[in-house]
Amino acid sequence: IVKKHSCIKVLGEIEHTLMYKLYNQIDVVVSCSREDAMPVVVTEGCMTGKLIILSDAIGSADFIEHGKTGLVFKNEDVDGLIRWIEWAVSNREQAERIGRASKEVYKKYFSMDQFKDNLLAIIK
């Protein structure tokens, strides 16, 4: 897929402090983990309003509405993952709109205010 689309860059492992700078240059965040309770990269992607493409096997998928706040593919379905990445490249305006909507997922479930409210509810 990288050879087919020159706009795709695979950067490999990146230090967390550098990621905040890179989010300004990123259009899509992909989390293709086979198993992960709550990947930070998905939360940060939502926080920065990026299109999220993620496996249905990770915990964050429970908060994403496919086609509205992100794109979810079936775990280990490589063809499905490729299909959504190619879709994002070919449908940039829609992908950006879905990415902007992902900010609402962050505000509703992952923000510090929401964390505080949840913690206070548990304490009470």
PDB file of C-alpha atoms in Angstrom:
ATOM      1  CA  ILE A   1       0.000   0.000   0.000  1.00  0.00           C
ATOM      2  CA  VAL A   2       2.912   2.386   0.709  1.00  0.00           C
ATOM      3  CA  LYS A   3       4.279   1.866  -2.803  1.00  0.00           C
ATOM      4  CA  LYS A   4       0.831   2.461  -4.307  1.00  0.00           C
ATOM      5  CA  HIS A   5       0.240   5.710  -2.386  1.00  0.00           C
ATOM      6  CA  SER A   6       3.262   7.993  -2.096  1.00  0.00           C
ATOM      7  CA  CYS A   7       1.450  10.153   0.489  1.00  0.00           C
ATOM      8  CA  ILE A   8       1.662   7.321   3.057  1.00  0.00           C
ATOM      9  CA  LYS A   9       4.700   7.306   5.303  1.00  0.00           C
ATOM     10  CA  VAL A  10       5.459   4.567   7.812  1.00  0.00           C
ATOM     11  CA  LEU A  11       7.598   6.149  10.520  1.00  0.00           C
ATOM     12  CA  GLY A  12       8.041   3.231  12.890  1.00  0.00           C
ATOM     13  CA  GLU A  13       8.496   3.795  16.602  1.00  0.00           C
ATOM     14  CA  ILE A  14       8.530   7.442  17.683  1.00  0.00           C
ATOM     15  CA  GLU A  15       9.279   8.995  21.066  1.00  0.00           C
ATOM     16  CA  HIS A  16       6.126  10.169  22.808  1.00  0.00           C
ATOM     17  CA  THR A  17       7.349  13.752  23.203  1.00  0.00           C
ATOM     18  CA  LEU A  18       7.846  14.038  19.440  1.00  0.00           C
ATOM     19  CA  MET A  19       4.347  12.703  18.706  1.00  0.00           C
ATOM     20  CA  TYR A  20       2.655  15.912  19.858  1.00  0.00           C
ATOM     21  CA  LYS A  21       4.600  17.839  17.226  1.00  0.00           C
ATOM     22  CA  LEU A  22       3.852  15.237  14.555  1.00  0.00           C
ATOM     23  CA  TYR A  23       0.086  15.287  15.141  1.00  0.00           C
ATOM     24  CA  ASN A  24       0.035  18.627  13.297  1.00  0.00           C
ATOM     25  CA  GLN A  25       1.307  16.815  10.188  1.00  0.00           C
ATOM     26  CA  ILE A  26      -0.760  13.631  10.499  1.00  0.00           C
ATOM     27  CA  ASP A  27      -4.101  13.116   8.744  1.00  0.00           C
ATOM     28  CA  VAL A  28      -4.902   9.580   9.914  1.00  0.00           C
ATOM     29  CA  VAL A  29      -4.081   7.565  13.040  1.00  0.00           C
ATOM     30  CA  VAL A  30      -4.114   3.787  12.570  1.00  0.00           C
ATOM     31  CA  SER A  31      -4.266   1.388  15.499  1.00  0.00           C
ATOM     32  CA  CYS A  32      -4.114  -2.146  14.158  1.00  0.00           C
ATOM     33  CA  SER A  33      -3.335  -3.849  17.461  1.00  0.00           C
ATOM     34  CA  ARG A  34      -4.706  -7.339  17.845  1.00  0.00           C
ATOM     35  CA  GLU A  35      -5.371  -6.650  21.493  1.00  0.00           C
ATOM     36  CA  ASP A  36      -5.051  -3.455  23.511  1.00  0.00           C
ATOM     37  CA  ALA A  37      -7.349  -2.275  26.255  1.00  0.00           C
ATOM     38  CA  MET A  38      -7.022   1.436  25.547  1.00  0.00           C
ATOM     39  CA  PRO A  39      -4.216   2.556  23.227  1.00  0.00           C
ATOM     40  CA  VAL A  40      -2.986   6.059  24.009  1.00  0.00           C
ATOM     41  CA  VAL A  41      -2.497   6.794  20.305  1.00  0.00           C
ATOM     42  CA  VAL A  42      -6.260   6.477  19.704  1.00  0.00           C
ATOM     43  CA  THR A  43      -7.032   8.868  22.572  1.00  0.00           C
ATOM     44  CA  GLU A  44      -4.448  11.350  21.318  1.00  0.00           C
ATOM     45  CA  GLY A  45      -5.724  10.994  17.758  1.00  0.00           C
ATOM     46  CA  CYS A  46      -9.245  11.848  18.922  1.00  0.00           C
ATOM     47  CA  MET A  47      -7.915  14.705  21.052  1.00  0.00           C
ATOM     48  CA  THR A  48      -6.275  16.230  17.975  1.00  0.00           C
ATOM     49  CA  GLY A  49      -9.226  15.572  15.642  1.00  0.00           C
ATOM     50  CA  LYS A  50      -7.610  13.000  13.381  1.00  0.00           C
ATOM     51  CA  LEU A  51      -9.351  10.245  11.476  1.00  0.00           C
ATOM     52  CA  ILE A  52      -9.002   7.085  13.548  1.00  0.00           C
ATOM     53  CA  ILE A  53      -8.825   3.683  11.841  1.00  0.00           C
ATOM     54  CA  LEU A  54      -8.796   0.905  14.411  1.00  0.00           C
ATOM     55  CA  SER A  55      -9.293  -2.784  15.007  1.00  0.00           C
ATOM     56  CA  ASP A  56     -12.541  -3.894  16.631  1.00  0.00           C
ATOM     57  CA  ALA A  57     -10.492  -5.908  19.149  1.00  0.00           C
ATOM     58  CA  ILE A  58      -9.203  -2.919  21.072  1.00  0.00           C
ATOM     59  CA  GLY A  59     -11.092  -1.218  23.869  1.00  0.00           C
ATOM     60  CA  SER A  60     -11.256   2.160  22.148  1.00  0.00           C
ATOM     61  CA  ALA A  61     -13.436   0.656  19.411  1.00  0.00           C
ATOM     62  CA  ASP A  62     -16.334   0.631  21.894  1.00  0.00           C
ATOM     63  CA  PHE A  63     -16.333   4.442  21.803  1.00  0.00           C
ATOM     64  CA  ILE A  64     -16.014   4.902  18.026  1.00  0.00           C
ATOM     65  CA  GLU A  65     -19.086   4.960  15.806  1.00  0.00           C
ATOM     66  CA  HIS A  66     -17.990   3.515  12.467  1.00  0.00           C
ATOM     67  CA  GLY A  67     -18.297   6.025   9.663  1.00  0.00           C
ATOM     68  CA  LYS A  68     -19.151   8.906  12.013  1.00  0.00           C
ATOM     69  CA  THR A  69     -16.295   9.262  14.512  1.00  0.00           C
ATOM     70  CA  GLY A  70     -13.806   6.792  13.052  1.00  0.00           C
ATOM     71  CA  LEU A  71     -13.423   3.670  10.933  1.00  0.00           C
ATOM     72  CA  VAL A  72     -13.405   0.226  12.513  1.00  0.00           C
ATOM     73  CA  PHE A  73     -12.179  -2.927  10.804  1.00  0.00           C
ATOM     74  CA  LYS A  74     -12.468  -6.549  11.929  1.00  0.00           C
ATOM     75  CA  ASN A  75      -9.493  -7.766  13.937  1.00  0.00           C
ATOM     76  CA  GLU A  76      -6.804  -9.389  11.764  1.00  0.00           C
ATOM     77  CA  ASP A  77      -8.662  -8.461   8.555  1.00  0.00           C
ATOM     78  CA  VAL A  78      -5.685  -7.029   6.672  1.00  0.00           C
ATOM     79  CA  ASP A  79      -7.748  -6.470   3.534  1.00  0.00           C
ATOM     80  CA  GLY A  80     -10.291  -4.513   5.572  1.00  0.00           C
ATOM     81  CA  LEU A  81      -7.540  -2.345   7.035  1.00  0.00           C
ATOM     82  CA  ILE A  82      -6.086  -1.707   3.574  1.00  0.00           C
ATOM     83  CA  ARG A  83      -9.543  -0.877   2.231  1.00  0.00           C
ATOM     84  CA  TRP A  84     -10.108   1.810   4.905  1.00  0.00           C
ATOM     85  CA  ILE A  85      -6.642   3.321   4.476  1.00  0.00           C
ATOM     86  CA  GLU A  86      -7.194   3.546   0.709  1.00  0.00           C
ATOM     87  CA  TRP A  87     -10.655   5.005   1.335  1.00  0.00           C
ATOM     88  CA  ALA A  88      -9.132   7.704   3.555  1.00  0.00           C
ATOM     89  CA  VAL A  89      -6.605   8.620   0.858  1.00  0.00           C
ATOM     90  CA  SER A  90      -9.298   8.769  -1.831  1.00  0.00           C
ATOM     91  CA  ASN A  91     -11.937  10.558   0.269  1.00  0.00           C
ATOM     92  CA  ARG A  92      -9.969  13.243   2.070  1.00  0.00           C
ATOM     93  CA  GLU A  93     -12.868  15.625   2.753  1.00  0.00           C
ATOM     94  CA  GLN A  94     -15.009  12.907   4.318  1.00  0.00           C
ATOM     95  CA  ALA A  95     -12.001  11.572   6.225  1.00  0.00           C
ATOM     96  CA  GLU A  96     -11.306  15.048   7.623  1.00  0.00           C
ATOM     97  CA  ARG A  97     -14.968  15.437   8.639  1.00  0.00           C
ATOM     98  CA  ILE A  98     -14.908  12.104  10.480  1.00  0.00           C
ATOM     99  CA  GLY A  99     -11.612  13.116  12.082  1.00  0.00           C
ATOM    100  CA  ARG A 100     -13.081  16.369  13.360  1.00  0.00           C
ATOM    101  CA  ALA A 101     -15.976  14.357  14.818  1.00  0.00           C
ATOM    102  CA  SER A 102     -13.495  12.195  16.730  1.00  0.00           C
ATOM    103  CA  LYS A 103     -12.803  15.218  18.961  1.00  0.00           C
ATOM    104  CA  GLU A 104     -16.274  14.722  20.412  1.00  0.00           C
ATOM    105  CA  VAL A 105     -15.299  11.178  21.418  1.00  0.00           C
ATOM    106  CA  TYR A 106     -12.336  12.631  23.267  1.00  0.00           C
ATOM    107  CA  LYS A 107     -14.452  15.267  25.027  1.00  0.00           C
ATOM    108  CA  LYS A 108     -17.190  12.796  25.958  1.00  0.00           C
ATOM    109  CA  TYR A 109     -15.048   9.889  27.180  1.00  0.00           C
ATOM    110  CA  PHE A 110     -11.355  10.745  27.560  1.00  0.00           C
ATOM    111  CA  SER A 111     -10.939  14.397  28.580  1.00  0.00           C
ATOM    112  CA  MET A 112      -9.603  15.377  31.980  1.00  0.00           C
ATOM    113  CA  ASP A 113     -12.995  16.868  32.855  1.00  0.00           C
ATOM    114  CA  GLN A 114     -14.671  13.566  32.072  1.00  0.00           C
ATOM    115  CA  PHE A 115     -11.994  11.688  34.028  1.00  0.00           C
ATOM    116  CA  LYS A 116     -12.607  14.000  37.006  1.00  0.00           C
ATOM    117  CA  ASP A 117     -16.387  13.501  36.796  1.00  0.00           C
ATOM    118  CA  ASN A 118     -15.989   9.726  36.622  1.00  0.00           C
ATOM    119  CA  LEU A 119     -13.573   9.706  39.570  1.00  0.00           C
ATOM    120  CA  LEU A 120     -15.866  11.874  41.690  1.00  0.00           C
ATOM    121  CA  ALA A 121     -18.810   9.601  40.871  1.00  0.00           C
ATOM    122  CA  ILE A 122     -16.819   6.582  42.051  1.00  0.00           C
ATOM    123  CA  ILE A 123     -15.761   8.331  45.254  1.00  0.00           C
ATOM    124  CA  LYS A 124     -19.348   9.331  46.069  1.00  0.00           C
TER     125      LYS A 124
END
